[in-house]
PDB file of C-alpha atoms in Angstrom:
ATOM      1  CA  MET A   1      65.426-248.930-158.965  1.00 55.00           C
ATOM      2  CA  ALA A   2      63.531-247.092-161.629  1.00 63.00           C
ATOM      3  CA  THR A   3      63.388-243.406-161.010  1.00 66.00           C
ATOM      4  CA  VAL A   4      59.455-242.006-161.330  1.00 67.00           C
ATOM      5  CA  ARG A   5      59.043-238.403-162.621  1.00 62.00           C
ATOM      6  CA  GLU A   6      56.031-235.907-161.886  1.00 70.00           C
ATOM      7  CA  GLY A   7      56.024-233.770-164.765  1.00 65.00           C
ATOM      8  CA  LEU A   8      57.138-233.106-168.140  1.00 62.00           C
ATOM      9  CA  PRO A   9      60.395-231.177-168.229  1.00 64.00           C
ATOM     10  CA  VAL A  10      60.911-227.503-168.110  1.00 63.00           C
ATOM     11  CA  GLY A  11      60.991-226.014-171.943  1.00 63.00           C
ATOM     12  CA  ARG A  12      60.617-229.765-173.775  1.00 65.00           C
ATOM     13  CA  TYR A  13      57.133-229.629-175.097  1.00 64.00           C
ATOM     14  CA  GLY A  14      56.431-226.228-174.843  1.00 62.00           C
ATOM     15  CA  ARG A  15      54.022-223.223-172.788  1.00 62.00           C
ATOM     16  CA  SER A  16      51.688-225.194-170.042  1.00 64.00           C
ATOM     17  CA  ALA A  17      48.415-224.066-170.464  1.00 67.00           C
ATOM     18  CA  ASP A  18      48.737-221.784-167.685  1.00 74.00           C
ATOM     19  CA  GLN A  19      51.142-219.919-169.392  1.00 75.00           C
ATOM     20  CA  ARG A  20      48.822-220.058-172.466  1.00 75.00           C
ATOM     21  CA  ALA A  21      46.143-218.782-169.923  1.00 79.00           C
ATOM     22  CA  ASP A  22      48.432-216.103-167.899  1.00 84.00           C
ATOM     23  CA  ARG A  23      49.111-214.790-171.763  1.00 85.00           C
ATOM     24  CA  LYS A  24      45.646-214.678-172.700  1.00 87.00           C
ATOM     25  CA  LEU A  25      44.242-212.934-169.811  1.00 89.00           C
ATOM     26  CA  LYS A  26      47.454-210.094-170.094  1.00 91.00           C
ATOM     27  CA  ILE A  27      46.354-209.177-173.310  1.00 92.00           C
ATOM     28  CA  LEU A  28      42.882-209.230-172.999  1.00 92.00           C
ATOM     29  CA  GLY A  29      43.631-207.088-169.510  1.00 92.00           C
ATOM     30  CA  ALA A  30      45.828-204.704-172.067  1.00 94.00           C
ATOM     31  CA  VAL A  31      43.008-204.625-175.026  1.00 94.00           C
ATOM     32  CA  LEU A  32      40.124-203.536-172.346  1.00 94.00           C
ATOM     33  CA  GLY A  33      41.682-201.533-170.689  1.00 94.00           C
ATOM     34  CA  ALA A  34      43.626-199.210-173.412  1.00 94.00           C
ATOM     35  CA  GLY A  35      39.735-199.418-175.443  1.00 94.00           C
ATOM     36  CA  PHE A  36      38.304-197.634-171.832  1.00 94.00           C
ATOM     37  CA  LEU A  37      41.383-195.317-171.784  1.00 94.00           C
ATOM     38  CA  ALA A  38      39.487-193.835-175.834  1.00 93.00           C
ATOM     39  CA  MET A  39      35.403-194.370-173.625  1.00 93.00           C
ATOM     40  CA  ILE A  40      36.879-191.477-171.760  1.00 92.00           C
ATOM     41  CA  ALA A  41      39.129-189.448-173.997  1.00 90.00           C
ATOM     42  CA  TRP A  42      35.966-190.005-176.244  1.00 88.00           C
ATOM     43  CA  PHE A  43      33.464-188.749-173.375  1.00 84.00           C
ATOM     44  CA  GLY A  44      35.915-185.196-172.961  1.00 81.00           C
ATOM     45  CA  TYR A  45      36.259-184.722-176.122  1.00 77.00           C
ATOM     46  CA  SER A  46      32.183-184.323-177.067  1.00 73.00           C
ATOM     47  CA  TYR A  47      31.358-183.285-173.258  1.00 70.00           C
ATOM     48  CA  ILE A  48      34.414-180.058-174.636  1.00 66.00           C
ATOM     49  CA  ALA A  49      33.650-179.797-178.055  1.00 65.00           C
ATOM     50  CA  GLY A  50      29.809-180.099-177.485  1.00 61.00           C
ATOM     51  CA  GLN A  51      29.591-176.934-175.149  1.00 60.00           C
ATOM     52  CA  ASP A  52      28.370-174.081-177.679  1.00 73.00           C
ATOM     53  CA  ILE A  53      28.643-170.820-175.292  1.00 82.00           C
ATOM     54  CA  SER A  54      30.663-170.637-172.006  1.00 84.00           C
ATOM     55  CA  GLY A  55      31.572-166.925-169.957  1.00 88.00           C
ATOM     56  CA  ARG A  56      33.343-165.392-167.080  1.00 91.00           C
ATOM     57  CA  VAL A  57      32.885-162.658-164.714  1.00 93.00           C
ATOM     58  CA  THR A  58      35.763-161.067-164.455  1.00 93.00           C
ATOM     59  CA  GLY A  59      34.527-158.434-162.678  1.00 93.00           C
ATOM     60  CA  TYR A  60      31.835-156.043-160.788  1.00 94.00           C
ATOM     61  CA  LYS A  61      30.835-152.613-159.701  1.00 94.00           C
ATOM     62  CA  VAL A  62      27.599-152.466-156.905  1.00 93.00           C
ATOM     63  CA  VAL A  63      26.197-149.518-158.512  1.00 94.00           C
ATOM     64  CA  SER A  64      24.180-148.734-155.485  1.00 92.00           C
ATOM     65  CA  ASP A  65      21.766-150.443-153.141  1.00 93.00           C
ATOM     66  CA  ASP A  66      19.722-152.212-155.146  1.00 93.00           C
ATOM     67  CA  ALA A  67      22.316-152.638-158.578  1.00 94.00           C
ATOM     68  CA  VAL A  68      25.126-154.033-159.004  1.00 94.00           C
ATOM     69  CA  GLU A  69      26.883-153.517-163.028  1.00 94.00           C
ATOM     70  CA  VAL A  70      28.583-156.884-164.223  1.00 94.00           C
ATOM     71  CA  ARG A  71      31.377-157.271-166.488  1.00 94.00           C
ATOM     72  CA  LEU A  72      31.331-160.214-169.088  1.00 91.00           C
ATOM     73  CA  GLU A  73      32.826-161.899-171.085  1.00 90.00           C
ATOM     74  CA  VAL A  74      30.893-164.959-173.417  1.00 88.00           C
ATOM     75  CA  THR A  75      32.715-167.231-175.996  1.00 86.00           C
ATOM     76  CA  LYS A  76      30.857-168.931-178.362  1.00 83.00           C
ATOM     77  CA  ASP A  77      29.509-169.611-181.927  1.00 78.00           C
ATOM     78  CA  SER A  78      28.978-167.054-184.329  1.00 77.00           C
ATOM     79  CA  GLY A  79      25.106-168.788-184.911  1.00 79.00           C
ATOM     80  CA  THR A  80      24.850-169.601-181.509  1.00 81.00           C
ATOM     81  CA  THR A  81      22.244-167.367-179.231  1.00 84.00           C
ATOM     82  CA  GLY A  82      22.677-167.827-176.109  1.00 85.00           C
ATOM     83  CA  VAL A  83      21.818-167.051-172.388  1.00 89.00           C
ATOM     84  CA  CYS A  84      23.393-166.474-169.009  1.00 91.00           C
ATOM     85  CA  THR A  85      22.200-166.519-166.085  1.00 94.00           C
ATOM     86  CA  VAL A  86      23.637-164.117-163.428  1.00 95.00           C
ATOM     87  CA  ARG A  87      23.422-164.032-159.783  1.00 95.00           C
ATOM     88  CA  THR A  88      24.124-160.597-157.128  1.00 95.00           C
ATOM     89  CA  LEU A  89      24.552-162.020-152.818  1.00 94.00           C
ATOM     90  CA  ASP A  90      25.150-160.191-149.776  1.00 93.00           C
ATOM     91  CA  GLU A  91      27.348-159.797-147.673  1.00 92.00           C
ATOM     92  CA  ASP A  92      25.549-163.086-145.908  1.00 92.00           C
ATOM     93  CA  HIS A  93      25.884-165.014-149.440  1.00 91.00           C
ATOM     94  CA  GLY A  94      22.389-164.890-149.316  1.00 93.00           C
ATOM     95  CA  GLU A  95      20.768-165.138-153.476  1.00 94.00           C
ATOM     96  CA  VAL A  96      19.956-160.504-153.969  1.00 94.00           C
ATOM     97  CA  GLY A  97      19.349-160.900-157.428  1.00 94.00           C
ATOM     98  CA  ARG A  98      19.130-162.496-160.383  1.00 95.00           C
ATOM     99  CA  LYS A  99      18.688-162.186-164.361  1.00 94.00           C
ATOM    100  CA  ASP A 100      18.864-163.429-167.970  1.00 93.00           C
ATOM    101  CA  PHE A 101      20.894-162.195-170.419  1.00 90.00           C
ATOM    102  CA  THR A 102      20.708-162.781-174.354  1.00 88.00           C
ATOM    103  CA  PHE A 103      23.789-162.368-175.940  1.00 85.00           C
ATOM    104  CA  GLY A 104      22.197-162.975-180.305  1.00 82.00           C
ATOM    105  CA  LYS A 105      23.947-164.485-183.575  1.00 78.00           C
ATOM    106  CA  GLY A 106      26.492-162.616-184.997  1.00 72.00           C
ATOM    107  CA  GLN A 107      28.716-161.761-182.628  1.00 72.00           C
ATOM    108  CA  ASP A 108      31.467-164.401-180.976  1.00 73.00           C
ATOM    109  CA  ASP A 109      33.080-163.307-178.590  1.00 79.00           C
ATOM    110  CA  VAL A 110      31.207-160.584-176.873  1.00 82.00           C
ATOM    111  CA  VAL A 111      32.524-158.696-173.733  1.00 87.00           C
ATOM    112  CA  LYS A 112      29.545-156.518-172.290  1.00 88.00           C
ATOM    113  CA  VAL A 113      29.177-154.579-168.861  1.00 91.00           C
ATOM    114  CA  VAL A 114      25.014-155.355-167.003  1.00 92.00           C
ATOM    115  CA  THR A 115      22.783-154.336-164.729  1.00 93.00           C
ATOM    116  CA  VAL A 116      21.242-156.620-162.362  1.00 94.00           C
ATOM    117  CA  ARG A 117      18.929-155.072-159.797  1.00 94.00           C
ATOM    118  CA  THR A 118      18.515-156.602-156.545  1.00 94.00           C
ATOM    119  CA  THR A 119      16.646-155.712-153.458  1.00 94.00           C
ATOM    120  CA  ALA A 120      19.187-155.704-151.059  1.00 93.00           C
ATOM    121  CA  ARG A 121      22.829-154.050-150.693  1.00 94.00           C
ATOM    122  CA  ALA A 122      24.544-156.559-153.346  1.00 93.00           C
ATOM    123  CA  THR A 123      28.695-157.422-152.308  1.00 93.00           C
ATOM    124  CA  ALA A 124      29.306-160.159-154.626  1.00 93.00           C
ATOM    125  CA  ALA A 125      28.151-161.258-158.605  1.00 94.00           C
ATOM    126  CA  GLU A 126      28.376-164.827-159.711  1.00 94.00           C
ATOM    127  CA  LEU A 127      27.395-166.057-163.543  1.00 93.00           C
ATOM    128  CA  VAL A 128      25.380-169.292-162.423  1.00 93.00           C
ATOM    129  CA  GLY A 129      25.749-170.868-166.680  1.00 90.00           C
ATOM    130  CA  CYS A 130      25.776-170.100-170.043  1.00 88.00           C
ATOM    131  CA  ASP A 131      23.167-172.146-172.111  1.00 87.00           C
ATOM    132  CA  PRO A 132      22.578-172.146-175.597  1.00 85.00           C
ATOM    133  CA  ALA A 133      19.254-170.446-176.125  1.00 79.00           C
ATOM    134  CA  SER A 134      16.338-172.738-177.035  1.00 71.00           C
ATOM    135  CA  THR A 135      14.174-172.876-179.809  1.00 52.00           C
ATOM    136  CA  HIS A 136      10.773-173.269-179.623  1.00 44.00           C
TER     137      HIS A 136
END
């Protein structure tokens, strides 16, 4: 009696179609993964490099019931005019003052003490943000 084989001998005729498909999918997945990581890195770099101006509050002093002196450190390109917005808060975290400050061209890094007028006694000051001045 003859025995009947149910498939090809392993390793005798090369890889099966399933093995070739698995390898192609692995390669495709690696390429797509690398492309996705490159895209994320590009967006991150564009976001950071695209910011022409940044700032932070390094301190503040409540000088009266209607004024706060805020110390700002601003970093920007010397060819950029920037606008930073500062707001002051009362003890209930309600806004009691807000003011925009402009930093002109020709200044790179600026440390400046600015005064924000308030409608009530402030207990805190924060930087809302800094942006390049619009040229309309």
